Amino acid sequence: MGKHGKKQNNHRRGARNTPFLGEDEVEAGEQFPPAQDLQQDEEEEEENKDEIDGDLPAPTNDPPSKFALYQQSVQSPKGDISYLQKFFLMYVGGRVPLHLQEDFCGTALLSAEWVRSDARRTAVGIDLDVDALHWCRENNLSKTGTDVSSRAFLFHGNVLQPLEAKRVSREEDGSSDQKLMHTQLPVRDIVCAFNYSCCCLHTRQELVEYFGHVLSVLSKKGGIFVMDLYGGTSSECELRLQRKFPNFTYVWEQTEFDIIKRKTRISLHFNLQRPQRKLRHAFSYRWRLWSLPEIRDCLEEAGFWAVHFWMRQMPNSGEIKSSYGLSAGQDSKYEEVTNFQQQDSWNAYIVAVASDHN
């Protein structure tokens, strides 16, 4: 997530559930659960994508937080967790994944859902936007209770310098400003970077460096890194898409695409019904749109043992300039592939395995 107009936007998350998969005018060690159980969870999640993960405040004269609007518009943490568990079972197995790290975490909604779903789980979240992290503490984690929130560790910092990131926590626990390097944390079973966040890294050197940091925190017993990416012919041109919700409309706008540098500018807008107000440029990004082979090469250079692609074809952007809720593209599921013909738009999970431990 991010604040518009600041250089640190280059390390912010974006909006994965766009159809690529998304105020007066304001610039704003145990056996893994059976595979069929995971598949059932995944299918139930696909059927209920229109349900909201996290409550928005009741309509008032005050506009809701842009963070709340973002979560409702583009995030589905239960679905992501279902896939994370599935990938861990397939490529590591032998134990339950308990320890997650969410890079570019923003409001850390995924981390909050992760620790809430199992009393043994821990989560580490890293992001440059300290406002988003504090909002998470006050909204996503405050609702879970002390036992749950104490297992979520939020850090304010750059994913390229993770050890320097500083702890963001409740005032009463006295751990504010403690650096990650001085914090005792379990090695991670899974690290993820969702909502196209790796597009915030603009050079190959940055990608390889980041993937190296990821590899260093994964368990030596086996772990995975999962990121997502979007693409297709429609991703390389100007594009404006909108998704309607009961009280607002979410707008994804891609205003340019440099085919030589493969850089694009993305803005997310929210048009509110009550009160009638437009939050323009609530989140803005300068992205480098990477290709799947480039990501694979950088992961392998960083030391990952294997890389797997899970693809999903998305609806043709020319046919769905407007959609309702999170329904776009839900008729198709992600499938593991070794080749994939170019489409108008697609989403991908990229799964990198830390070691051949079998």
Coordinates of C-alpha atoms in Angstrom, one line a residue:
M1 CA 0.0 0.0 0.0
G2 CA 1.3 3.5 -0.1
K3 CA 1.2 7.2 0.0
H4 CA 0.9 9.0 -3.3
G5 CA 3.7 11.2 -4.5
K6 CA 6.5 9.9 -2.3
K7 CA 9.6 8.0 -3.6
Q8 CA 9.1 5.2 -1.1
N9 CA 6.1 4.2 -3.2
N10 CA 8.6 2.0 -5.1
H11 CA 8.3 -0.5 -2.3
R12 CA 4.5 -0.6 -1.9
R13 CA 2.0 -3.2 -2.6
G14 CA -0.7 -2.9 -5.3
A15 CA -4.1 -4.4 -6.0
R16 CA -4.0 -8.0 -7.1
N17 CA -7.7 -8.7 -7.5
T18 CA -8.0 -6.4 -10.5
P19 CA -9.5 -8.0 -13.6
F20 CA -5.9 -8.9 -14.4
L21 CA -6.1 -11.7 -11.9
G22 CA -7.9 -4.4 -9.6
E23 CA -14.6 13.5 -0.7
D24 CA -14.7 16.3 -3.0
E25 CA -11.9 15.4 -5.2
V26 CA -8.9 14.8 -2.9
E27 CA -5.4 13.6 -3.8
A28 CA -5.3 11.2 -1.5
G29 CA 6.2 -31.1 12.9
E30 CA 2.7 -32.6 12.7
Q31 CA 0.7 -34.2 10.0
F32 CA -0.7 -31.8 7.5
P33 CA -4.5 -31.7 7.1
P34 CA -5.8 -34.0 4.4
A35 CA -5.5 -32.6 0.9
Q36 CA -9.2 -33.0 0.3
D37 CA -9.8 -30.6 3.3
L38 CA -7.6 -28.0 1.7
Q39 CA -9.3 -28.4 -1.6
Q40 CA -12.7 -28.1 0.0
D41 CA -11.6 -24.9 1.8
E42 CA -10.3 -23.5 -1.5
E43 CA -13.6 -24.3 -3.3
E44 CA -15.6 -22.7 -0.5
E45 CA -13.5 -19.6 -0.7
E46 CA -13.9 -19.4 -4.5
E47 CA -17.7 -19.6 -4.1
N48 CA -17.7 -16.8 -1.5
K49 CA -15.4 -14.2 -2.9
D50 CA -18.1 -11.6 -2.8
E51 CA -18.2 -11.8 1.0
I52 CA -16.1 -9.2 2.8
D53 CA -13.0 -10.1 4.7
G54 CA -13.2 -7.6 7.5
D55 CA -16.0 -5.3 8.4
L56 CA -16.4 -1.8 7.0
P57 CA -17.9 0.8 9.4
A58 CA -21.6 1.5 9.0
P59 CA -22.4 4.4 6.7
T60 CA -21.9 7.8 8.3
N61 CA -21.2 11.3 7.1
D62 CA -17.5 10.6 7.5
P63 CA -15.8 8.7 4.6
P64 CA -14.3 5.4 5.5
S65 CA -10.6 5.0 5.6
K66 CA -8.8 4.4 2.3
F67 CA -7.3 1.3 4.0
A68 CA -10.7 -0.2 4.7
L69 CA -11.8 0.5 1.1
Y70 CA -8.6 -1.1 -0.2
Q71 CA -9.1 -4.2 1.8
Q72 CA -12.7 -4.6 0.7
S73 CA -11.9 -3.9 -3.0
V74 CA -8.9 -6.2 -3.6
Q75 CA -8.1 -8.5 -0.8
S76 CA -9.3 -12.1 0.0
P77 CA -6.9 -13.4 2.7
K78 CA -8.8 -16.7 3.3
G79 CA -8.4 -17.6 -0.4
D80 CA -4.7 -16.7 -0.3
I81 CA -4.1 -18.8 2.8
S82 CA -5.9 -21.7 1.2
Y83 CA -3.5 -21.6 -1.7
L84 CA -0.4 -21.1 0.6
Q85 CA -1.3 -24.2 2.5
K86 CA -1.9 -26.2 -0.7
F87 CA 1.5 -25.1 -2.1
F88 CA 3.3 -25.9 1.1
L89 CA 1.7 -29.4 1.2
M90 CA 2.7 -30.1 -2.4
Y91 CA 6.3 -28.9 -2.4
V92 CA 7.4 -29.3 1.2
G93 CA 4.9 -31.4 3.2
G94 CA 5.6 -33.4 6.3
R95 CA 4.5 -30.7 8.8
V96 CA 2.0 -28.0 9.3
P97 CA 3.1 -24.5 8.1
L98 CA 3.0 -22.3 11.2
H99 CA 5.2 -19.3 10.6
L100 CA 4.5 -16.8 7.9
Q101 CA 6.2 -13.6 6.7
E102 CA 4.1 -11.2 4.6
D103 CA 6.4 -8.7 2.8
F104 CA 4.9 -5.4 1.5
C105 CA 2.2 -6.2 4.0
G106 CA 0.4 -2.9 4.1
T107 CA -2.5 -3.3 6.6
A108 CA -1.3 -6.9 7.1
L109 CA -4.8 -8.3 6.7
L110 CA -3.4 -11.6 5.5
S111 CA -1.1 -11.8 8.6
A112 CA -4.1 -11.0 10.9
E113 CA -6.1 -13.8 9.3
W114 CA -3.2 -16.2 9.5
V115 CA -2.6 -15.9 13.3
R116 CA -6.4 -15.9 14.0
S117 CA -6.9 -19.2 12.2
D118 CA -4.6 -21.3 14.4
A119 CA -3.3 -20.6 17.9
R120 CA 0.1 -22.0 17.1
R121 CA 0.7 -19.6 14.2
T122 CA 3.0 -16.5 14.0
A123 CA 3.2 -13.8 11.4
V124 CA 5.8 -11.2 10.5
G125 CA 4.8 -8.2 8.4
I126 CA 7.1 -5.7 6.8
D127 CA 6.1 -2.5 5.0
L128 CA 7.3 1.1 4.4
D129 CA 3.9 2.7 5.2
V130 CA 3.9 3.2 8.9
D131 CA 0.3 4.6 8.7
A132 CA -0.9 1.3 7.2
L133 CA 0.8 -0.7 9.9
H134 CA -0.7 1.4 12.7
W135 CA -4.1 1.1 11.1
C136 CA -3.6 -2.6 11.1
R137 CA -2.9 -2.6 14.8
E138 CA -5.9 -0.4 15.6
N139 CA -8.4 -2.2 13.3
N140 CA -7.3 -5.7 12.1
L141 CA -5.5 -6.9 15.1
S142 CA -7.3 -5.1 17.9
K143 CA -10.4 -7.2 17.1
T144 CA -8.5 -10.5 17.6
G145 CA -7.6 -10.3 21.3
T146 CA -4.3 -10.1 23.0
D147 CA -3.4 -13.8 22.6
V148 CA -3.8 -13.5 18.8
S149 CA -2.3 -10.1 18.2
S150 CA 0.8 -10.9 20.3
R151 CA 1.7 -13.5 17.6
A152 CA 1.8 -10.9 14.9
F153 CA 5.0 -8.9 14.5
L154 CA 4.8 -5.8 12.4
F155 CA 7.9 -4.0 11.2
H156 CA 8.3 -0.6 9.5
G157 CA 11.1 -0.8 6.9
N158 CA 12.3 -1.6 3.5
V159 CA 12.2 -5.2 2.3
L160 CA 15.7 -4.7 0.8
Q161 CA 17.0 -3.9 4.3
P162 CA 14.8 -6.1 6.5
L163 CA 17.1 -6.4 9.4
E164 CA 16.9 -2.6 9.9
A165 CA 13.1 -2.6 10.0
K166 CA 11.7 -1.3 13.3
R167 CA 8.9 -2.9 15.3
V168 CA 5.5 -1.3 15.3
S169 CA 3.6 -2.5 18.3
R170 CA 1.2 -1.6 21.1
E171 CA 2.5 1.0 23.4
E172 CA 2.0 -1.2 26.4
D173 CA 4.4 -4.0 25.3
G174 CA 7.4 -1.6 25.2
S175 CA 8.9 -3.0 22.0
S176 CA 8.5 -0.1 19.7
D177 CA 11.5 0.8 17.6
Q178 CA 13.1 -2.6 18.3
K179 CA 14.9 -3.7 15.1
L180 CA 14.0 -6.9 13.4
M181 CA 17.7 -8.0 13.8
H182 CA 17.3 -7.8 17.5
T183 CA 13.9 -9.6 17.7
Q184 CA 13.8 -13.4 18.3
L185 CA 11.5 -14.9 15.7
P186 CA 11.0 -18.4 14.4
V187 CA 12.3 -19.3 11.0
R188 CA 9.5 -18.9 8.4
D189 CA 7.8 -21.7 6.7
I190 CA 6.2 -19.4 4.1
V191 CA 7.1 -15.9 2.8
C192 CA 4.7 -14.2 0.5
A193 CA 4.7 -10.9 -1.5
F194 CA 1.2 -10.4 -2.9
N195 CA -0.7 -7.7 -4.8
Y196 CA 2.0 -7.5 -7.4
S197 CA 4.3 -6.0 -4.9
C198 CA 7.5 -7.2 -6.6
C199 CA 6.7 -4.8 -9.4
C200 CA 7.8 -2.1 -7.0
L201 CA 11.3 -3.4 -7.4
H202 CA 12.6 -1.9 -10.7
T203 CA 15.9 -3.6 -11.3
R204 CA 17.2 -7.1 -11.6
Q205 CA 19.7 -6.4 -8.9
E206 CA 17.0 -5.4 -6.5
L207 CA 14.9 -8.5 -7.3
V208 CA 17.8 -10.9 -6.7
E209 CA 18.8 -9.1 -3.5
Y210 CA 15.2 -9.3 -2.2
F211 CA 14.9 -12.9 -3.1
G212 CA 18.1 -13.6 -1.3
H213 CA 16.7 -12.0 1.9
V214 CA 13.6 -14.2 1.6
L215 CA 15.7 -17.3 1.2
S216 CA 17.7 -16.5 4.3
V217 CA 14.7 -16.5 6.6
L218 CA 13.0 -19.7 5.3
S219 CA 13.3 -22.9 7.3
K220 CA 16.2 -25.2 6.4
K221 CA 13.7 -28.1 6.8
G222 CA 12.0 -26.7 3.7
G223 CA 10.0 -23.6 2.9
I224 CA 8.4 -21.7 0.1
F225 CA 8.2 -18.2 -1.3
V226 CA 4.9 -17.2 -3.1
M227 CA 4.4 -14.1 -5.1
D228 CA 1.9 -13.0 -7.7
L229 CA 2.1 -11.3 -11.0
Y230 CA -0.3 -10.1 -13.7
G231 CA 0.1 -9.8 -17.4
G232 CA -1.5 -10.2 -20.9
T233 CA -1.8 -8.0 -23.9
S234 CA -4.1 -5.6 -22.0
S235 CA -1.5 -5.0 -19.3
E236 CA 0.7 -3.1 -21.7
C237 CA -1.6 -0.2 -22.6
E238 CA -3.7 2.5 -21.1
L239 CA -6.6 0.9 -19.2
R240 CA -9.4 1.9 -16.9
L241 CA -11.5 -0.7 -15.1
Q242 CA -14.0 -0.4 -12.3
R243 CA -15.6 -2.7 -9.7
K244 CA -18.9 -1.8 -8.0
F245 CA -19.6 -2.4 -4.3
P246 CA -22.7 -1.6 -2.3
N247 CA -21.5 1.8 -1.0
F248 CA -18.6 2.7 -3.4
T249 CA -17.0 2.0 -6.8
Y250 CA -13.3 1.0 -7.0
V251 CA -11.4 2.2 -10.1
W252 CA -8.1 0.8 -11.4
E253 CA -6.4 3.1 -13.8
Q254 CA -3.3 2.3 -15.8
T255 CA -2.3 5.6 -17.5
E256 CA 0.8 4.6 -19.4
F257 CA 3.2 1.8 -20.4
D258 CA 6.8 2.2 -21.5
I259 CA 7.6 -0.8 -23.7
I260 CA 11.3 -0.3 -23.5
K261 CA 11.6 0.1 -19.7
R262 CA 8.5 -1.9 -19.1
K263 CA 7.4 0.6 -16.5
T264 CA 3.8 1.7 -15.9
R265 CA 1.8 4.1 -13.6
I266 CA -1.1 2.7 -11.7
S267 CA -3.6 4.7 -9.7
L268 CA -6.5 3.4 -7.5
H269 CA -9.5 5.6 -7.0
F270 CA -12.7 5.2 -4.8
N271 CA -16.0 6.9 -5.7
L272 CA -18.1 6.9 -2.5
Q273 CA -21.9 7.0 -2.4
R274 CA -22.3 8.1 1.2
P275 CA -21.1 10.7 1.5
Q276 CA -20.8 11.5 -2.2
R277 CA -17.1 12.0 -2.6
K278 CA -14.2 10.9 -4.8
L279 CA -10.9 9.7 -3.3
R280 CA -8.7 10.1 -6.4
H281 CA -5.2 8.6 -6.4
A282 CA -5.9 7.1 -3.0
F283 CA -3.0 4.8 -3.9
S284 CA -0.5 5.4 -6.7
Y285 CA 2.4 3.3 -7.9
R286 CA 5.2 3.3 -10.4
W287 CA 5.7 -0.4 -11.4
R288 CA 8.2 -2.3 -13.5
L289 CA 6.1 -5.1 -15.0
W290 CA 8.3 -8.2 -14.9
S291 CA 7.8 -11.3 -17.1
L292 CA 7.5 -14.8 -15.7
P293 CA 10.9 -15.9 -17.1
E294 CA 12.6 -12.9 -15.6
I295 CA 11.2 -13.7 -12.2
R296 CA 12.2 -17.4 -12.5
D297 CA 15.7 -16.5 -13.5
C298 CA 16.1 -14.1 -10.5
L299 CA 14.7 -16.7 -8.1
E300 CA 17.2 -19.3 -9.3
E301 CA 20.1 -16.9 -9.2
A302 CA 19.2 -16.1 -5.6
G303 CA 19.4 -19.8 -4.7
F304 CA 15.9 -21.2 -4.9
W305 CA 15.8 -24.9 -5.8
A306 CA 12.7 -25.0 -7.9
V307 CA 10.1 -22.5 -9.3
H308 CA 6.5 -23.4 -10.2
F309 CA 3.9 -21.4 -12.1
W310 CA 0.2 -21.4 -11.3
M311 CA -1.9 -19.5 -13.9
R312 CA -5.4 -18.3 -14.2
Q313 CA -6.9 -16.8 -17.3
M314 CA -8.9 -13.6 -16.5
P315 CA -11.9 -12.2 -18.4
N316 CA -11.2 -10.1 -21.5
S317 CA -10.7 -6.5 -20.3
G318 CA -12.6 -5.2 -23.3
E319 CA -15.7 -7.1 -22.2
I320 CA -15.7 -6.2 -18.5
K321 CA -15.0 -2.5 -18.1
S322 CA -17.2 -2.8 -15.1
S323 CA -17.9 -5.7 -12.7
Y324 CA -19.5 -6.2 -9.3
G325 CA -17.7 -7.2 -6.2
L326 CA -14.8 -9.7 -6.4
S327 CA -16.6 -11.9 -9.0
A328 CA -14.4 -11.1 -12.0
G329 CA -12.5 -14.2 -13.1
Q330 CA -13.9 -16.5 -10.4
D331 CA -15.2 -19.1 -12.9
S332 CA -11.6 -20.2 -13.5
K333 CA -9.1 -21.5 -10.9
Y334 CA -5.3 -21.5 -10.8
E335 CA -3.6 -24.5 -12.4
E336 CA 0.0 -25.5 -12.5
V337 CA 1.5 -25.1 -16.0
T338 CA 4.8 -25.4 -17.8
N339 CA 3.6 -23.5 -20.8
F340 CA 0.8 -21.0 -21.3
Q341 CA -0.4 -19.2 -24.4
Q342 CA -0.7 -15.4 -24.2
Q343 CA -4.1 -14.0 -23.3
D344 CA -5.8 -10.6 -23.0
S345 CA -5.2 -10.9 -19.2
W346 CA -4.0 -13.4 -16.7
N347 CA -2.9 -13.8 -13.1
A348 CA -0.1 -16.0 -11.8
Y349 CA 1.1 -17.4 -8.5
I350 CA 4.8 -18.0 -8.6
V351 CA 6.0 -20.6 -6.0
A352 CA 9.7 -20.9 -5.3
V353 CA 10.9 -23.9 -3.2
A354 CA 13.8 -23.2 -0.8
S355 CA 15.5 -26.6 -0.9
D356 CA 15.2 -30.2 -2.1
H357 CA 14.7 -31.7 1.3
N358 CA 12.8 -34.9 0.2

